Short mmCIF file of C-alpha atoms in Angstrom, two decimals:
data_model
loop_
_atom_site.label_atom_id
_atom_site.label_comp_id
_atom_site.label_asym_id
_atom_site.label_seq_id
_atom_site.Cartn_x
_atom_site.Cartn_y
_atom_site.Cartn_z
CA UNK A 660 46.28 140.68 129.12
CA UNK A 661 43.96 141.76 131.60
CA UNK A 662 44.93 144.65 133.71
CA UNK A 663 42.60 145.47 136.91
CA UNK A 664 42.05 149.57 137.02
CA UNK A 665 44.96 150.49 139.32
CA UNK A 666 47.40 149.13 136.93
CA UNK A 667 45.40 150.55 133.97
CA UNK A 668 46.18 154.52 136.01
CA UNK A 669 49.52 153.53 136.73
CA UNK A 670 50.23 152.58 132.95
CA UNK A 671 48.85 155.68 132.19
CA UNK A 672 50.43 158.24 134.53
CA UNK A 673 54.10 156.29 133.30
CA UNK A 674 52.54 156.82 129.99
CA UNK A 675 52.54 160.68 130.42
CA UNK A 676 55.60 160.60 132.09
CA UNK A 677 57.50 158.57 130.04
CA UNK A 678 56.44 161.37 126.97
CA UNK A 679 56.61 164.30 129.15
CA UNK A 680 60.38 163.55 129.48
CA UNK A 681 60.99 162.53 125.70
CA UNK A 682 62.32 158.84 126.56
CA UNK A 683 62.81 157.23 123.32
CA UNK A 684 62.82 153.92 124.64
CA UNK A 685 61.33 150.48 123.39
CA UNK A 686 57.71 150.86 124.41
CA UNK A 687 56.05 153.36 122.82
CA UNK A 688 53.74 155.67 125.16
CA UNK A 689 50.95 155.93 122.86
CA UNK A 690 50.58 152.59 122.19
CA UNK A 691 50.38 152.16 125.42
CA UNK A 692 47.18 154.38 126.04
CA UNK A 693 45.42 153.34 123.04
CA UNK A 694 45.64 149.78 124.39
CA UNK A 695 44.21 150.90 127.37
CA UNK A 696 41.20 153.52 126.23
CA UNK A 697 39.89 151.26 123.68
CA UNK A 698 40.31 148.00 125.80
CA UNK A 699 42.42 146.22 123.75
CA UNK A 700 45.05 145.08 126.08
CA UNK A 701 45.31 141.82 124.55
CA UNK A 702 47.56 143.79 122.34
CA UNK A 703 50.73 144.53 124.52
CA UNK A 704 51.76 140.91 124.14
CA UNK A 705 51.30 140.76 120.62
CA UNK A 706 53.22 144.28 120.31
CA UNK A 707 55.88 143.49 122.94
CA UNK A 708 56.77 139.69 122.14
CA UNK A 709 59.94 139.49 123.68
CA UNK A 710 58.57 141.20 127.27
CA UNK A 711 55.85 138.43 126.67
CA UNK A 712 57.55 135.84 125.74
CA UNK A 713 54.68 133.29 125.93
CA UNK A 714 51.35 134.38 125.57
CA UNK A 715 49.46 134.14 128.91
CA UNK A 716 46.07 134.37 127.81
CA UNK A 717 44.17 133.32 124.51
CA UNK A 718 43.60 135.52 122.34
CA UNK A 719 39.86 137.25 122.89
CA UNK A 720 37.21 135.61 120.35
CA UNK A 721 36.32 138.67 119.02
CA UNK A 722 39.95 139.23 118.03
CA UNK A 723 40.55 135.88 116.14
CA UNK A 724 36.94 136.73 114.32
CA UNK A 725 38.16 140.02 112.73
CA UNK A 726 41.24 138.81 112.02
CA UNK A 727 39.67 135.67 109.85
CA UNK A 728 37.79 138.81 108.29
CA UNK A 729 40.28 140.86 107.37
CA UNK A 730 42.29 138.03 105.75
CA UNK A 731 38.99 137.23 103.54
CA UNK A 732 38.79 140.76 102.59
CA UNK A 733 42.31 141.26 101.70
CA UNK A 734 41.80 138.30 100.07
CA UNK A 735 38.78 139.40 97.95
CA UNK A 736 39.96 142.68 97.34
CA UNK A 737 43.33 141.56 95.72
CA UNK A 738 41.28 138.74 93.37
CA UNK A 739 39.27 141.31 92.47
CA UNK A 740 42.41 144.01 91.49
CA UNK A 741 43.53 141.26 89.23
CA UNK A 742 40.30 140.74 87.18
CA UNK A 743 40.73 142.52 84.15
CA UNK A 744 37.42 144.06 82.74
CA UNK A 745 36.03 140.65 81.21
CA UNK A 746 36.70 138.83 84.54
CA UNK A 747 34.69 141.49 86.30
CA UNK A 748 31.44 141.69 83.86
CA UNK A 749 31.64 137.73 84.56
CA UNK A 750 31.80 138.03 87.77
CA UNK A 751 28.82 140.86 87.94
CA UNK A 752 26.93 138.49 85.85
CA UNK A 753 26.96 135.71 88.96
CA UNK A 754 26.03 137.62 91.69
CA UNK A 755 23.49 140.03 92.72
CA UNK A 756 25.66 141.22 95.71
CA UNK A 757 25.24 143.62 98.19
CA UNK A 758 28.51 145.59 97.77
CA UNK A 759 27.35 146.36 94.59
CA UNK A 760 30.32 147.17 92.57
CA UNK A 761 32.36 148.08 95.22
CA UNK A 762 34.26 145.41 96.35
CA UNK A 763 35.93 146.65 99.11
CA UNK A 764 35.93 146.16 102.83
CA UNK A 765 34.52 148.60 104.96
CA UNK A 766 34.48 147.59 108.40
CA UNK A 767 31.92 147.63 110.84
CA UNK A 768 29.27 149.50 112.15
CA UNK A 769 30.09 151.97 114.69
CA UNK A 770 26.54 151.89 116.38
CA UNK A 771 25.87 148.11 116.99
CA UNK A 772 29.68 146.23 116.65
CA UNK A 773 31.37 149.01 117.89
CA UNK A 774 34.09 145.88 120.04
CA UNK A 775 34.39 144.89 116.45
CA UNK A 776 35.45 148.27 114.94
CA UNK A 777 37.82 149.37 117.99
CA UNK A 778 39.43 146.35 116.95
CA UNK A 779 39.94 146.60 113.66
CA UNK A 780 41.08 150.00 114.14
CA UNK A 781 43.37 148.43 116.36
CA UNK A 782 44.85 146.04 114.56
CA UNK A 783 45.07 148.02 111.41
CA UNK A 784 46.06 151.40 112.91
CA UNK A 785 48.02 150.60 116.42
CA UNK A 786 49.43 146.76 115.52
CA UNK A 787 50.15 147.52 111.88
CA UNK A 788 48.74 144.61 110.58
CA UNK A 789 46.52 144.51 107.22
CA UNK A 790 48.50 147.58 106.68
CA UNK A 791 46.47 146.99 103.23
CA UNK A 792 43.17 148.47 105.14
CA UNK A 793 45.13 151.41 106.49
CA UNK A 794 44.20 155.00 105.38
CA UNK A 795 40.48 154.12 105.19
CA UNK A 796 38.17 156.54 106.77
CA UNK A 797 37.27 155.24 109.60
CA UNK A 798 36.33 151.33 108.99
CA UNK A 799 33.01 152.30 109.60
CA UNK A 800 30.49 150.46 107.12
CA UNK A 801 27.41 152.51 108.93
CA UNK A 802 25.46 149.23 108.90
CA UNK A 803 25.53 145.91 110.61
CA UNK A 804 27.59 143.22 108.66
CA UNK A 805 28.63 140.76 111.18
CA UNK A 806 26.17 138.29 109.55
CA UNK A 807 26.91 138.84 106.35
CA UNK A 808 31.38 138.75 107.27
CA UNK A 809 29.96 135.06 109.26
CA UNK A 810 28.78 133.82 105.86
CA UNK A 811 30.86 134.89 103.99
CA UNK A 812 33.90 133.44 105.54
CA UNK A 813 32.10 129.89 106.25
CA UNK A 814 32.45 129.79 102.22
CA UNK A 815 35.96 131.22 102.33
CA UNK A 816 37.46 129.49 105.34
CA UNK A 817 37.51 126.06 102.83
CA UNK A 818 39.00 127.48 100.04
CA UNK A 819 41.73 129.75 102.26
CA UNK A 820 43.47 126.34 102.63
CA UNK A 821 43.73 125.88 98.58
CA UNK A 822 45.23 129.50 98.19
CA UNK A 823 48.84 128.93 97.79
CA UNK A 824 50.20 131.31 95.72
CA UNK A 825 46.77 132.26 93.60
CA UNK A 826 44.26 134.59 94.11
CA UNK A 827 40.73 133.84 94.07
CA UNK A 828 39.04 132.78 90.93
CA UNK A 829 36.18 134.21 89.56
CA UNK A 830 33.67 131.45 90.66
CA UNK A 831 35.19 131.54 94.11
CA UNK A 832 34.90 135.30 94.46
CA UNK A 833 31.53 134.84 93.63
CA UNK A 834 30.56 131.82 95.49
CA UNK A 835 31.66 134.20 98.99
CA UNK A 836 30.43 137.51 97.31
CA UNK A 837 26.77 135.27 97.00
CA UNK A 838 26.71 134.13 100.70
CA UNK A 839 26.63 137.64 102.17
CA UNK A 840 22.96 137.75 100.80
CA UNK A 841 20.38 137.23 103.61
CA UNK A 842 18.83 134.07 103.42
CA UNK A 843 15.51 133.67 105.23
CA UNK A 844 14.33 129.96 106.08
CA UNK A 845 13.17 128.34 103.18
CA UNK A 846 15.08 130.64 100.29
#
């Protein structure tokens, strides 16, 4: 939803109003200004489906791109909870992985995909969804990983059709843990 800066101030001031006064009604003030200071007013219609009935716009890019992430990783991350300790030496043994052992997501960096962390935060903190990723201080991986997410999930997006009921298997965790290497022309 895009909101011109008029209505922005006027959702704001009814913002402070509306918790000035204690209303315990069905929109909840500080949703309301997060949406609005981190620009991520695309989320009032996902938050308030029945005022919004029908979405009127599509959902921003950038959105649909971290959400295909954070599937992958919750995806990853619960394969790799169910490894027991042989699964995990074979999978160490097939990659030479950037995360090193740490298989865990971490976000994005704050510096160069800050859109990309505000949404995330977002989504995981404001929308409650991949309330899996919730708690973690700050999603900030303090290093850009938009290319290696973009690989990464051109190997998972085939497989995340198969996954019906099964996590990952070993080879496929480390088919998508091998593509986030950078690969120069020629490698």
């Amino acid at each position: 939803m895009k909101l011109t800066n008029p209505e922005k101030l006027i959702l704001i001031m009814l913002s402070e109003i509306y918790k000035k006064l204690d209303i315990q009604g069905g929109v909840d003030p500080k949703f309301v200004e997060s949406a609005i200071f981190s620009d991520n007013t695309w989320g009032f219609e996902w938050k308030y489906s029945g005022i919004f009935p029908s979405a009127s716009e599509p959902t921003p890019p950038e959105v649909t791109e971290v959400l295909n992430y954070l599937d992958m990783w919750e995806f990853i991350e619960l394969a790799y909870s169910h490894l027991d300790e042989e699964g995990k030496k074979e999978l160490a043994s097939k990659i030479d992985s950037p995360f090193g052992k740490n298989f865990k997501f971490k976000g994005f960096d704050g510096n160069n995909e800050a859109e990309y962390i505000g949404i995330t935060r977002f989504l995981v903190n404001d929308l409650d969804r991949f309330t899996h990723f919730k708690g973690r201080e700050g999603l900030n991986s303090h290093m850009p990983v938009l290319g290696m997410y973009r690989r990464m999930y051109q190997v998972f997006e085939p497989l995340r059709r198969t996954l019906i009921d099964a996590p990952l298997s070993v080879d496929q965790l480390a088919a998508i843990l091998k593509s986030a290497a950078y690969r120069s022309e020629g490698r």
